[in-house]
Backbone as a chain_set.jsonl record, in Angstrom:
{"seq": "XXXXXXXXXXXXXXXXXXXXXXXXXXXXXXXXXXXXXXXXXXXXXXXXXXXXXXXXXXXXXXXXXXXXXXXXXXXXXXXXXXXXXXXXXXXXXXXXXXXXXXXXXXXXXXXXXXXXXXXXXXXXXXXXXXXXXXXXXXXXXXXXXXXXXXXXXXXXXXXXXXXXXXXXXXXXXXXXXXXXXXXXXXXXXXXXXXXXXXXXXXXX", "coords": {"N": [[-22.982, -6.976, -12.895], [-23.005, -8.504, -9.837], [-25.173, -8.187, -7.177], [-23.785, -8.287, -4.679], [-21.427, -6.163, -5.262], [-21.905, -4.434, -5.79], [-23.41, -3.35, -4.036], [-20.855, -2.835, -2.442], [-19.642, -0.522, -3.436], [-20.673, 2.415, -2.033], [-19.306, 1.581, 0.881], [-16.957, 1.393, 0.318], [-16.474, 3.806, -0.956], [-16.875, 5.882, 1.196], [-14.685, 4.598, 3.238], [-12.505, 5.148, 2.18], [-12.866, 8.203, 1.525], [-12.674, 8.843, 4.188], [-10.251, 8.158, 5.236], [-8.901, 9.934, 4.07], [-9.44, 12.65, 4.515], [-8.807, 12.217, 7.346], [-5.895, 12.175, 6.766], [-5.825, 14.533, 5.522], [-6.313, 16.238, 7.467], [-4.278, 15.417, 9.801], [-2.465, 17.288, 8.582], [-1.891, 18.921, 10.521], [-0.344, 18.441, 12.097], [2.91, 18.331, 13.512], [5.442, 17.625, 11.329], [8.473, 17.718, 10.936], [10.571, 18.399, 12.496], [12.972, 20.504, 14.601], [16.292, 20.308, 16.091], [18.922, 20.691, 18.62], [22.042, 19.638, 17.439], [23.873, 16.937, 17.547], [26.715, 17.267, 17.799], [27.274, 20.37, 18.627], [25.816, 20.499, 20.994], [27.491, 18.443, 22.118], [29.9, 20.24, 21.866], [28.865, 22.707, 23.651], [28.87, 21.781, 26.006], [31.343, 21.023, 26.961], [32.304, 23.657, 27.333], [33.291, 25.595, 30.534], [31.225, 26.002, 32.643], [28.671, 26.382, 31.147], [27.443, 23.824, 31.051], [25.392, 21.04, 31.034], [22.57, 21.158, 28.134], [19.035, 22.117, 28.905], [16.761, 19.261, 29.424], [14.461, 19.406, 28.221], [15.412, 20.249, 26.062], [16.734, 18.587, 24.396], [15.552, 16.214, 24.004], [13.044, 17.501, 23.363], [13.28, 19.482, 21.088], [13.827, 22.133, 19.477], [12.019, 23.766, 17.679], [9.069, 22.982, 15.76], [7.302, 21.844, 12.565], [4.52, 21.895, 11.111], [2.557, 20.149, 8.494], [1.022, 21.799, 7.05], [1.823, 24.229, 8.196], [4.034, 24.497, 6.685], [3.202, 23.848, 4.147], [2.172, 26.485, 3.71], [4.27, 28.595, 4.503], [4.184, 29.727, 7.388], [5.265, 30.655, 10.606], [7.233, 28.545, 12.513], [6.34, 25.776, 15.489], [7.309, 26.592, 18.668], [9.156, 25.485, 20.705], [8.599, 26.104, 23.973], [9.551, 24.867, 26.477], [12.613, 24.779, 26.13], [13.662, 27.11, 24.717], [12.625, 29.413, 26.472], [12.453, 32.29, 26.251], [12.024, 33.073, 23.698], [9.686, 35.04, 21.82], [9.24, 35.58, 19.098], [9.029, 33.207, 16.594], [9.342, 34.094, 13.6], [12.19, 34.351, 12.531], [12.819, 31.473, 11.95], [11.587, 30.905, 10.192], [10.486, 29.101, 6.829], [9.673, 29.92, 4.763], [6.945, 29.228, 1.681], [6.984, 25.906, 1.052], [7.007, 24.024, -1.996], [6.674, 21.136, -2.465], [5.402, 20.555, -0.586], [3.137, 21.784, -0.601], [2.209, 21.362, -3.37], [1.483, 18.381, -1.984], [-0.456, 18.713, -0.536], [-2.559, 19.985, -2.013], [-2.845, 17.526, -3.609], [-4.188, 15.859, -1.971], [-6.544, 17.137, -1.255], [-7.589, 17.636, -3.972], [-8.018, 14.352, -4.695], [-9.964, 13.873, -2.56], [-11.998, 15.772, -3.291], [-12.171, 13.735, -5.774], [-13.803, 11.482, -4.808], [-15.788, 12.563, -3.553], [-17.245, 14.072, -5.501], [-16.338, 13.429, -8.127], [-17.304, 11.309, -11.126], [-17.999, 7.71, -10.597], [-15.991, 5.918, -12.222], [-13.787, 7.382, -12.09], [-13.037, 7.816, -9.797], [-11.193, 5.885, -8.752], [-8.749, 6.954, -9.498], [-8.192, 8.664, -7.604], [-6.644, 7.244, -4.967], [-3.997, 6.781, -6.604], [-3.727, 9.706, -6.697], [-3.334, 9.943, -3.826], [-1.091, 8.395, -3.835], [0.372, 9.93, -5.269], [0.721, 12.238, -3.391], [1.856, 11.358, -0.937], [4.624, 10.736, -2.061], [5.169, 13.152, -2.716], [5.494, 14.134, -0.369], [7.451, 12.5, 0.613], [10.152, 13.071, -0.806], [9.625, 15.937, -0.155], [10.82, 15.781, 2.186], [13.644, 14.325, 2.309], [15.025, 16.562, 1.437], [14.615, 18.855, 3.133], [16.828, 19.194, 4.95], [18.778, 20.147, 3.25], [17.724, 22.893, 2.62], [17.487, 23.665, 5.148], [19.818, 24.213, 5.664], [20.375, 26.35, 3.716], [18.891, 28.325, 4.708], [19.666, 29.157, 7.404], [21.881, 29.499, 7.253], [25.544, 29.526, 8.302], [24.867, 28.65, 11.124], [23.299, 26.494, 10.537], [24.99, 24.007, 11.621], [24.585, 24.074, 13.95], [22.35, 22.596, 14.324], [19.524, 19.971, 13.678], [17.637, 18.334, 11.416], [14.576, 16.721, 11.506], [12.403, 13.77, 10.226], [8.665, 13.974, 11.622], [6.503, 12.766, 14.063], [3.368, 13.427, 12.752], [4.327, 12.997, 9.832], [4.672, 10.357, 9.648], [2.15, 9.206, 9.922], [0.729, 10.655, 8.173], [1.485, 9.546, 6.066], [1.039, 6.98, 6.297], [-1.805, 7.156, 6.523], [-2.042, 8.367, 3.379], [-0.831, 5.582, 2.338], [-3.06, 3.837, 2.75], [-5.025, 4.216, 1.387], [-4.64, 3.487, -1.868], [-4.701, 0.723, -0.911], [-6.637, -0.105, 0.164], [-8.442, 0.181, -2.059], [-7.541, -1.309, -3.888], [-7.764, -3.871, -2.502], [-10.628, -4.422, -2.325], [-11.505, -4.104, -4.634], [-10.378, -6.063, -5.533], [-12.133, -8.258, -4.337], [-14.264, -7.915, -5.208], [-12.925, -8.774, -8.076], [-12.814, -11.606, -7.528], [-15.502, -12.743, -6.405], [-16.72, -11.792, -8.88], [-15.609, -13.794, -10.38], [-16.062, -15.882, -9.885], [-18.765, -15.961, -9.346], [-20.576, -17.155, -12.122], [-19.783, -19.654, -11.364], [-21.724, -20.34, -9.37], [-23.692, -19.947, -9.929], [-24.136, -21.737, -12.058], [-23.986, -24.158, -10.135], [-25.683, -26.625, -8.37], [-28.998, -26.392, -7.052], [-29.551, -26.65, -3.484], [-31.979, -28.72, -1.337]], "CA": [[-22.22, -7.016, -11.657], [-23.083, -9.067, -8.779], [-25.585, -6.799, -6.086], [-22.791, -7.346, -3.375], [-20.144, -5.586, -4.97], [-22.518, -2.783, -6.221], [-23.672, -2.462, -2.471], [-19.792, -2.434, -1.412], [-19.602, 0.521, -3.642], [-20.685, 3.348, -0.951], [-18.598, 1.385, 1.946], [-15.57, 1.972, 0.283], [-16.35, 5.677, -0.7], [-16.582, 6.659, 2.805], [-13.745, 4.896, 4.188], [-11.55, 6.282, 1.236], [-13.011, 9.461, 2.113], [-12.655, 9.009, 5.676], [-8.394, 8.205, 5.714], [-8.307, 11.418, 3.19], [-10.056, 13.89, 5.364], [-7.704, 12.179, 8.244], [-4.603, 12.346, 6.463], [-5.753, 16.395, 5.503], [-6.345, 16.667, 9.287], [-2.967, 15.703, 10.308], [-1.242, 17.995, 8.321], [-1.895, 20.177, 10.945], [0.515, 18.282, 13.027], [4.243, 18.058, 13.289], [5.701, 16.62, 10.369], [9.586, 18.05, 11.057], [11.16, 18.527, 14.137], [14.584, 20.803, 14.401], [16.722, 20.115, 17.741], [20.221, 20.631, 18.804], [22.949, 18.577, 16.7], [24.843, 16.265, 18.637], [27.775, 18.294, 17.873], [26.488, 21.118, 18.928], [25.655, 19.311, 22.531], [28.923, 18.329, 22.812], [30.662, 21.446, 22.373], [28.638, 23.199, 24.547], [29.582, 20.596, 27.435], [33.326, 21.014, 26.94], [32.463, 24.983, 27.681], [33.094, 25.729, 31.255], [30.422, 26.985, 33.543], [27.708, 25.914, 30.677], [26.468, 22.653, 31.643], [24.611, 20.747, 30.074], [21.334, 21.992, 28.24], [17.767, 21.242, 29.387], [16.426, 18.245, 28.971], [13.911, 19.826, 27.251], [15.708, 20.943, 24.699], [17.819, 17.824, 24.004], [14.22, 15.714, 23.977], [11.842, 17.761, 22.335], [13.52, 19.847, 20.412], [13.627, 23.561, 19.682], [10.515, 23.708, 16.996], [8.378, 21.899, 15.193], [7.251, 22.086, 11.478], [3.745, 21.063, 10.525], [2.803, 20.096, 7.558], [0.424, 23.191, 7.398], [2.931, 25.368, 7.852], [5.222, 23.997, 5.354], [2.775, 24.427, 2.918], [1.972, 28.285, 3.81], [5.291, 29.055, 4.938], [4.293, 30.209, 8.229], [6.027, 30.556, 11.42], [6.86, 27.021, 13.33], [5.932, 25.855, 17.04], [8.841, 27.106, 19.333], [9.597, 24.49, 22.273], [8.691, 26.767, 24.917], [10.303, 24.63, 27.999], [13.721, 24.957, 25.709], [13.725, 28.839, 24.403], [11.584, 30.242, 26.868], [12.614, 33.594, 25.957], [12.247, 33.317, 22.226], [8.318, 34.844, 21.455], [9.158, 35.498, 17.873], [9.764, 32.335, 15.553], [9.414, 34.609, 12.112], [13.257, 34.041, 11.974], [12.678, 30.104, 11.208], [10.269, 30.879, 8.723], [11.53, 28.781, 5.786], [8.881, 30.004, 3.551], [6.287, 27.88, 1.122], [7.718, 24.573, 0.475], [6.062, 23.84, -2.778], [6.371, 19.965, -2.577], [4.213, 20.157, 0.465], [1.783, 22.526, -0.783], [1.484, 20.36, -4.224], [0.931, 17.527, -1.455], [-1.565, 19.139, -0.054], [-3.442, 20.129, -3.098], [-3.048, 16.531, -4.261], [-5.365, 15.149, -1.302], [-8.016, 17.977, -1.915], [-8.235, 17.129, -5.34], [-8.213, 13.257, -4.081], [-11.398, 14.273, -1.893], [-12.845, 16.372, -4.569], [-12.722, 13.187, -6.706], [-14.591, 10.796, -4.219], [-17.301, 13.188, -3.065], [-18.092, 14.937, -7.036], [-15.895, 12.482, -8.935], [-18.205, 10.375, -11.246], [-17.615, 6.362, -10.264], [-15.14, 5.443, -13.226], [-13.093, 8.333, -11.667], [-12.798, 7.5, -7.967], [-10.126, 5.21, -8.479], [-8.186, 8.179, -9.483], [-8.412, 9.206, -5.66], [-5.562, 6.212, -5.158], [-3.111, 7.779, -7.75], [-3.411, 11.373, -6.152], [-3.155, 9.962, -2.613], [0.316, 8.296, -3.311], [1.432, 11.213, -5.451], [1.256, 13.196, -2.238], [2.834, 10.745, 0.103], [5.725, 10.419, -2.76], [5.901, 14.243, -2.651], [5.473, 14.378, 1.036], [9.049, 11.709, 1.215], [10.687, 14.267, -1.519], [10.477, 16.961, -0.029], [11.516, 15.373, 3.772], [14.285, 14.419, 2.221], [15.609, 17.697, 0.937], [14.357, 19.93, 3.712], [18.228, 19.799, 4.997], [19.594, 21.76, 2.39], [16.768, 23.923, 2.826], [17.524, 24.513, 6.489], [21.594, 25.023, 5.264], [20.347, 27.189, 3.65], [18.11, 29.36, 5.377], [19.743, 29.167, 8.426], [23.078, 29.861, 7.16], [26.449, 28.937, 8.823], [23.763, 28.21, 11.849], [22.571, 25.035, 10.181], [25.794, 23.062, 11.746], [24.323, 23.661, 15.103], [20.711, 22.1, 14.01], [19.713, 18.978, 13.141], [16.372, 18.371, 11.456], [14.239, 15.142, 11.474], [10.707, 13.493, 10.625], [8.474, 13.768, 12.9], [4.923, 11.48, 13.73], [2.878, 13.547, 12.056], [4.942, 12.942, 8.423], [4.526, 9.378, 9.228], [0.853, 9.6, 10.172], [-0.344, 11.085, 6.87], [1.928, 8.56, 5.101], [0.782, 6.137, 6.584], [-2.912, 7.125, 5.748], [-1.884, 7.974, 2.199], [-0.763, 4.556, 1.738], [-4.045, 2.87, 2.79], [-6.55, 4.675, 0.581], [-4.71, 3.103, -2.648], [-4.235, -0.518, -0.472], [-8.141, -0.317, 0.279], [-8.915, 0.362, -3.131], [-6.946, -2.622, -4.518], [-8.411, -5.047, -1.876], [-11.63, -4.017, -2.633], [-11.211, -4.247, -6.239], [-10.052, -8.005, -5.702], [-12.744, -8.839, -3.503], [-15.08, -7.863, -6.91], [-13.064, -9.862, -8.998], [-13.025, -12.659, -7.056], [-16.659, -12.586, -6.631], [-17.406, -11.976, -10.537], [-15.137, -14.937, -11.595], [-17.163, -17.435, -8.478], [-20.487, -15.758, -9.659], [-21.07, -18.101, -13.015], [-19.654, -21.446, -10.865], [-22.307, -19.919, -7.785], [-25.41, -19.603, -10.768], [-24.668, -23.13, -12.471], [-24.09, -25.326, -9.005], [-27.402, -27.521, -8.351], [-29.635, -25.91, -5.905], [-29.6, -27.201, -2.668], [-32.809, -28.883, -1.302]], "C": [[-23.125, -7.486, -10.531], [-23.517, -7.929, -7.846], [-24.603, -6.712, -4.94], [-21.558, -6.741, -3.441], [-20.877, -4.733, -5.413], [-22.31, -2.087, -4.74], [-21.861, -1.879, -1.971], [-19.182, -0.82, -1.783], [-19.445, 2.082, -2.142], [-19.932, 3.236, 0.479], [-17.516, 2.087, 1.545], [-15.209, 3.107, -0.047], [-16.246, 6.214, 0.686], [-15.126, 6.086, 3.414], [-12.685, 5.529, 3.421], [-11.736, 8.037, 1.726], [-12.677, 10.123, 3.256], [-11.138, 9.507, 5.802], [-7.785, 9.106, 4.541], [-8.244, 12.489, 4.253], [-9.333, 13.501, 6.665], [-6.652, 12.824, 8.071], [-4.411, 14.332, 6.207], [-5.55, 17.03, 7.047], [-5.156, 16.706, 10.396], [-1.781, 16.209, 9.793], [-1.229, 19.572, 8.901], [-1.126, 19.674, 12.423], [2.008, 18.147, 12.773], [5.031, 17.568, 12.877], [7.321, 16.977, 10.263], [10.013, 18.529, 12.003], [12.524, 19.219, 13.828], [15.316, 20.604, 15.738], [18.154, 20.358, 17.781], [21.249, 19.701, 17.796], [23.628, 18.247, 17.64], [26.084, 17.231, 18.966], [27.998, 19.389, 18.571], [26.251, 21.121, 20.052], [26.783, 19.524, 23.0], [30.163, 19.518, 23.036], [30.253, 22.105, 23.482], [28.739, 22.323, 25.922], [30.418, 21.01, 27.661], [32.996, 22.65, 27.551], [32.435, 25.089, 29.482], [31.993, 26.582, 31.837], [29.203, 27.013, 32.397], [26.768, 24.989, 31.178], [25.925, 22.33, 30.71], [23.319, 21.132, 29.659], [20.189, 20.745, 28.535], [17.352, 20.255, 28.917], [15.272, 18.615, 28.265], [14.051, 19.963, 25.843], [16.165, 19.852, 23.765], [16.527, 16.359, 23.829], [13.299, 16.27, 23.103], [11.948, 18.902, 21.492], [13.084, 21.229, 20.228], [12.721, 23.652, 18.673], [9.948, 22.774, 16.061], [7.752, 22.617, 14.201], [5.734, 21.163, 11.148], [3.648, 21.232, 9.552], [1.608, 21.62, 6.677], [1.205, 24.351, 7.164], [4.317, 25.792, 7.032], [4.659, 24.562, 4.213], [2.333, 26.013, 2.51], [2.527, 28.737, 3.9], [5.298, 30.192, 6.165], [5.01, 29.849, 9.345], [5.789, 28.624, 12.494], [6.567, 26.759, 14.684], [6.924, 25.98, 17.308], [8.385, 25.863, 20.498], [9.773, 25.162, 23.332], [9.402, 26.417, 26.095], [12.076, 24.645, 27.467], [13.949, 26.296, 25.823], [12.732, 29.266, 24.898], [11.158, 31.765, 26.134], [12.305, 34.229, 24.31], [10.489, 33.884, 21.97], [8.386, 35.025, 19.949], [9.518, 34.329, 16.911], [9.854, 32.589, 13.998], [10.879, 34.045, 11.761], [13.472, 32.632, 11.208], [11.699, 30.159, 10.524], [11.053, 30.336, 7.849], [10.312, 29.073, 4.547], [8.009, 29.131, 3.086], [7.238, 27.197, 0.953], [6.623, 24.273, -0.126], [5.871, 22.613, -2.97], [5.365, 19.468, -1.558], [3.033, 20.739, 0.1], [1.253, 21.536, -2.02], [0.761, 18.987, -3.329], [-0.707, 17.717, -1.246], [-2.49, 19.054, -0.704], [-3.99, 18.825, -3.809], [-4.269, 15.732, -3.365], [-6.155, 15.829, -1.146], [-7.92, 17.562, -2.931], [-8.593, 15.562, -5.811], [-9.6, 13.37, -3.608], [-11.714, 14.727, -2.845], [-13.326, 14.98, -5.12], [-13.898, 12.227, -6.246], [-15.965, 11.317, -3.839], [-18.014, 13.906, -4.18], [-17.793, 13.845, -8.021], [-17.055, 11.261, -9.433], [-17.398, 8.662, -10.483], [-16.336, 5.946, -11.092], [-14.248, 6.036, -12.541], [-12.745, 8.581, -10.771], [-11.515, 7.188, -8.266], [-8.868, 6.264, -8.392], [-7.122, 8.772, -8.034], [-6.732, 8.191, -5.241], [-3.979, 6.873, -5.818], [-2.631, 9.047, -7.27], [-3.144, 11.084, -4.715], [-1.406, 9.457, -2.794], [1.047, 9.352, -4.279], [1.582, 11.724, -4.292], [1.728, 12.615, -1.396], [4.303, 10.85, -0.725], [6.438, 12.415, -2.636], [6.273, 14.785, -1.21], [7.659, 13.667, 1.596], [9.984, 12.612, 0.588], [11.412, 15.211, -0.698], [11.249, 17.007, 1.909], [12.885, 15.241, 3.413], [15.261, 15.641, 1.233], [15.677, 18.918, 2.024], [16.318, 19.997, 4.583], [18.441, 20.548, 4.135], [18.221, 22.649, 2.503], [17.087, 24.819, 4.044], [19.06, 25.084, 6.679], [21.052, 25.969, 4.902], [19.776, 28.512, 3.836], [18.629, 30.204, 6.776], [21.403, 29.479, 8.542], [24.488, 28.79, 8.2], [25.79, 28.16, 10.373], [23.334, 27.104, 12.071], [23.198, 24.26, 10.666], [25.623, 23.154, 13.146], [23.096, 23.2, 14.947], [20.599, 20.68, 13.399], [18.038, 18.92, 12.886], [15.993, 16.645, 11.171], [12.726, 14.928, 11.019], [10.145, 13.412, 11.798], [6.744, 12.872, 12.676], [3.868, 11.672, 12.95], [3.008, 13.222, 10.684], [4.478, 11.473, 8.732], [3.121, 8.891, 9.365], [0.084, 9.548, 9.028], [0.228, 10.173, 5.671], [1.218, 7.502, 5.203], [-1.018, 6.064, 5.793], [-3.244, 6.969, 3.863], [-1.688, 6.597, 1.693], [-1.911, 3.152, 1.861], [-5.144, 2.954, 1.678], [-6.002, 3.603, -0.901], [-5.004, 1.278, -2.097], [-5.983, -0.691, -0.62], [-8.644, -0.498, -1.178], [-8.505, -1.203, -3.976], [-7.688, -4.107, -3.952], [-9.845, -5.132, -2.641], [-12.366, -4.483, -3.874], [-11.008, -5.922, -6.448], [-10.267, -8.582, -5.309], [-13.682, -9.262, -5.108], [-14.356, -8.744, -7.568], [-13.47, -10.799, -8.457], [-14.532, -13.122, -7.473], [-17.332, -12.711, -8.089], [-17.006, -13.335, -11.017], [-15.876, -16.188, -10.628], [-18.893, -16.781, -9.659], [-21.056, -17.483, -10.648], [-20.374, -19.922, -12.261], [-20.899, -21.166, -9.727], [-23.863, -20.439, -8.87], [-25.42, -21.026, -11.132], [-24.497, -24.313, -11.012], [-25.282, -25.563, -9.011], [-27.66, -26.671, -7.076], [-29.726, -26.902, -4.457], [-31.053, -27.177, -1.403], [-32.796, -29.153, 0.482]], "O": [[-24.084, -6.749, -10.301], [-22.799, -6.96, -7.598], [-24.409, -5.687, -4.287], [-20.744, -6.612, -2.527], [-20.145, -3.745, -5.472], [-21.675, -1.122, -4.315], [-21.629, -0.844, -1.346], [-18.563, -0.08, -1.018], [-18.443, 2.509, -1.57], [-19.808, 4.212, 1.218], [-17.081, 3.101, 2.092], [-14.127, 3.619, 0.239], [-15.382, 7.016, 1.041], [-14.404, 6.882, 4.014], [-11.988, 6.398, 3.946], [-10.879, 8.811, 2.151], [-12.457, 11.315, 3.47], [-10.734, 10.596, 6.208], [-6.622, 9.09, 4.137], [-7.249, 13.043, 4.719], [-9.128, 14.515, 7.332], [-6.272, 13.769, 8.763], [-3.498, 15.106, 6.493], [-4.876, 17.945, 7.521], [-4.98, 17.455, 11.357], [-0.616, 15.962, 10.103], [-0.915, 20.669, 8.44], [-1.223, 20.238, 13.512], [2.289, 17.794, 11.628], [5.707, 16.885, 13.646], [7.717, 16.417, 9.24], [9.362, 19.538, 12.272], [13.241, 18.726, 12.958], [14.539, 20.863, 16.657], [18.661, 20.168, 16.675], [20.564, 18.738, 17.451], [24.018, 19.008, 18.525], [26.359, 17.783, 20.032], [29.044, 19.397, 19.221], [26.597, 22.24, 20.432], [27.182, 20.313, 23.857], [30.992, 19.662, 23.935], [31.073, 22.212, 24.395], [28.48, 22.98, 26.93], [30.487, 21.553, 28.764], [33.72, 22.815, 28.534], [31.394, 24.586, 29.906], [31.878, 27.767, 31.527], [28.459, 27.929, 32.747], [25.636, 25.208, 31.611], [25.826, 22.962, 29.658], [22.624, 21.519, 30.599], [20.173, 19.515, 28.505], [17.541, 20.2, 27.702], [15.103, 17.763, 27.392], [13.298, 19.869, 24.874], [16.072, 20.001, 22.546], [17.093, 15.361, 23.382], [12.792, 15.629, 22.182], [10.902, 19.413, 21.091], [12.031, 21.577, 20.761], [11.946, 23.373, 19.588], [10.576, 21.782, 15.69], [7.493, 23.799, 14.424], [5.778, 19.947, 10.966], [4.267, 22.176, 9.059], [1.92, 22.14, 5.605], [1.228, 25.167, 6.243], [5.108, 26.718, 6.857], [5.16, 25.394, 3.457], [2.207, 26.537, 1.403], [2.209, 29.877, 3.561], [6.003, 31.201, 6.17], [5.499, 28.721, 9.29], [4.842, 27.942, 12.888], [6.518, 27.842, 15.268], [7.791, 25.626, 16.509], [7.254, 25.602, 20.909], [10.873, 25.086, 23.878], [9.887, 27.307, 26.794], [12.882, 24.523, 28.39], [14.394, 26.753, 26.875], [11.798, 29.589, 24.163], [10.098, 32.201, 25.684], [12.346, 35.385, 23.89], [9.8, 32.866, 21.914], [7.396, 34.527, 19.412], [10.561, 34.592, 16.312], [10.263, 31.744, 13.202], [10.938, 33.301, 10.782], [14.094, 32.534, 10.15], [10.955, 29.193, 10.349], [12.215, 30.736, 7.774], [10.218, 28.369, 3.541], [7.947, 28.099, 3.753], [8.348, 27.669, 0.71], [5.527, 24.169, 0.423], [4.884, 22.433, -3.683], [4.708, 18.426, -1.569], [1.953, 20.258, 0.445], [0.172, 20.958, -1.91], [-0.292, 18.508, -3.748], [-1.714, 17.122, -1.632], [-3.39, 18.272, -0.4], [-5.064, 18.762, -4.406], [-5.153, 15.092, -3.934], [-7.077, 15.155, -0.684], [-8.47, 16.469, -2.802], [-9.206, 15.314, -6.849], [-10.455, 12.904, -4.361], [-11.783, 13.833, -3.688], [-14.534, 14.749, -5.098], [-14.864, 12.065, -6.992], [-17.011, 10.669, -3.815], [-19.158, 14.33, -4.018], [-18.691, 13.334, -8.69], [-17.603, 10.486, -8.65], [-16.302, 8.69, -9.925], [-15.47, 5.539, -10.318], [-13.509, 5.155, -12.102], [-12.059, 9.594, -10.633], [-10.645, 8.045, -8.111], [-8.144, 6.373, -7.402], [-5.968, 9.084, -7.74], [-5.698, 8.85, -5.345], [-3.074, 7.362, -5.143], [-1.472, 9.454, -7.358], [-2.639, 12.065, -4.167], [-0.538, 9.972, -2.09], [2.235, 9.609, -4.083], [2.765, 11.739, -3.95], [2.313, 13.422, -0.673], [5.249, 11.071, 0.031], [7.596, 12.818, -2.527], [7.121, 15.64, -0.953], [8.551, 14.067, 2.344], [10.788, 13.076, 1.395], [12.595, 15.445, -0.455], [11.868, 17.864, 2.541], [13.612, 15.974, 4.083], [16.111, 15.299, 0.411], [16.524, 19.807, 1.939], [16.848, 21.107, 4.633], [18.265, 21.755, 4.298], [18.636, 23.306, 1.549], [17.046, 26.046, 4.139], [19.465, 25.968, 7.434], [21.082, 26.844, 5.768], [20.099, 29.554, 3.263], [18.283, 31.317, 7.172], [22.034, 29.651, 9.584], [24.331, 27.651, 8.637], [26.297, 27.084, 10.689], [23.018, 26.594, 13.146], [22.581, 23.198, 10.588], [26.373, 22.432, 13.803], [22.509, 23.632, 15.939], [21.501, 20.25, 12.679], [17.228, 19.289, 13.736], [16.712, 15.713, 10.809], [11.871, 15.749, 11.35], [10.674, 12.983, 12.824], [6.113, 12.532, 11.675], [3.286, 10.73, 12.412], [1.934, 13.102, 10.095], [3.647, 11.187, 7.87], [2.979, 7.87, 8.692], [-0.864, 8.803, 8.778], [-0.333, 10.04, 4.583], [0.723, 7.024, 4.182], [-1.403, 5.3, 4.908], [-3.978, 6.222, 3.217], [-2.292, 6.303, 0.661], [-1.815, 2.017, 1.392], [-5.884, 2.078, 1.231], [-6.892, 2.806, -1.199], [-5.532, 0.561, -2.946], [-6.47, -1.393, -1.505], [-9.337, -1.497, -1.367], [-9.302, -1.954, -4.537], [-8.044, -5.081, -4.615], [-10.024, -5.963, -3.532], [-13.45, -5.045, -4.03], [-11.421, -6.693, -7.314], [-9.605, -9.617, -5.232], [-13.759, -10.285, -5.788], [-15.007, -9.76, -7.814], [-14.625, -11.101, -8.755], [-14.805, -13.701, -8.525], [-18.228, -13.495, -8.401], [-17.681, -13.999, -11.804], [-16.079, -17.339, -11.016], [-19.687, -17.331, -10.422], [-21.614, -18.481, -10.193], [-20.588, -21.039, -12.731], [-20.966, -22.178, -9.028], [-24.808, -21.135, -8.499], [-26.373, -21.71, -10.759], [-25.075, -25.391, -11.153], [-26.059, -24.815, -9.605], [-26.806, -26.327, -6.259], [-30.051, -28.068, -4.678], [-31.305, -26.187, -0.716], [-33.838, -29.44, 1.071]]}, "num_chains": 1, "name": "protein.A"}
């Protein structure tokens, strides 16, 4: 093998490493958002002597779901300028969600492979990063019936959504395998030029 794809070796461990230990980092941001349902809105309009609710509420939504707390099943951020009054959010506890926690686990054991993982076994890293984006879209799209059913007859005033963080760590997930591929087809390239690079005439 050609010394400049040995050397590129250690580049591309770190930045693989790097948009892991990102993507772990922002699953400590807001990857589900719950907010009013339109519906929901609109009835309360039609009610006299209501009004309409805060723009707070109807903007940024009554809590937020990181991906952190998905996977631990702890309590979510409350939208304090909405539900001032609310200091407990135990009630929206929806418990572990085990497609987020396997996420999770999948980009530690991703990292694991890059920083212990022999060389043959990196690539690996790729593989486990878009399992957990694939389980990360999963279980986004399921967490409705989740919040039907947690939240009971309830759920038809709620509306839940992705939020930047979910697309954040996707987004990272889907570079580490993209890097890896480039990378990979810089080396070939390179190997299949090498033997036209060795027999060309030297230049005097």
């Amino acid at each position: 093998m050609p010394a400049s794809v040995r050397h590129r070796h250690p580049a591309l461990r770190l930045i693989t490493l790097l948009l892991l230990l990102a993507a772990a980092a922002c699953f400590g941001v807001s990857m589900v958002r719950i907010s009013f349902s339109p519906s929901f809105i609109a009835a309360l309009q039609q009610l006299p002597g209501l009004g309409a609710l805060p723009t707070a509420c109807v903007n940024g939504g009554i809590a937020a779901y990181s991906g952190l707390t998905l996977a631990t099943g702890g309590d979510p951020t409350v939208n304090a300028a909405c539900l001032s009054h609310i200091r407990d959010a135990g009630q929206a506890n929806l418990g572990v969600q085990p497609l987020t926690l396997l996420a999770g686990l999948a980009i530690v054991g991703a990292v694991a492979l890059i920083v212990w993982g022999p060389r043959g076994h990196r690539l690996l890293s790729g593989a486990l990063s878009l399992v957990a984006g694939t389980l990360l879209v999963l279980n986004a799209l399921q967490l409705g019936q989740v919040f039907a059913g947690h939240f009971g007859r309830g759920a038809s005033a709620i509306t839940s959504g992705p939020d930047l963080g979910l697309w954040v760590v996707l987004g990272l997930l889907v570079l580490v395998p993209l890097v890896q591929l480039v990378a990979a087809g810089v080396g070939w390239v390179r190997l299949a030029l090498a033997p036209i690079e060795e027999g060309s005439p030297a230049r005097h």
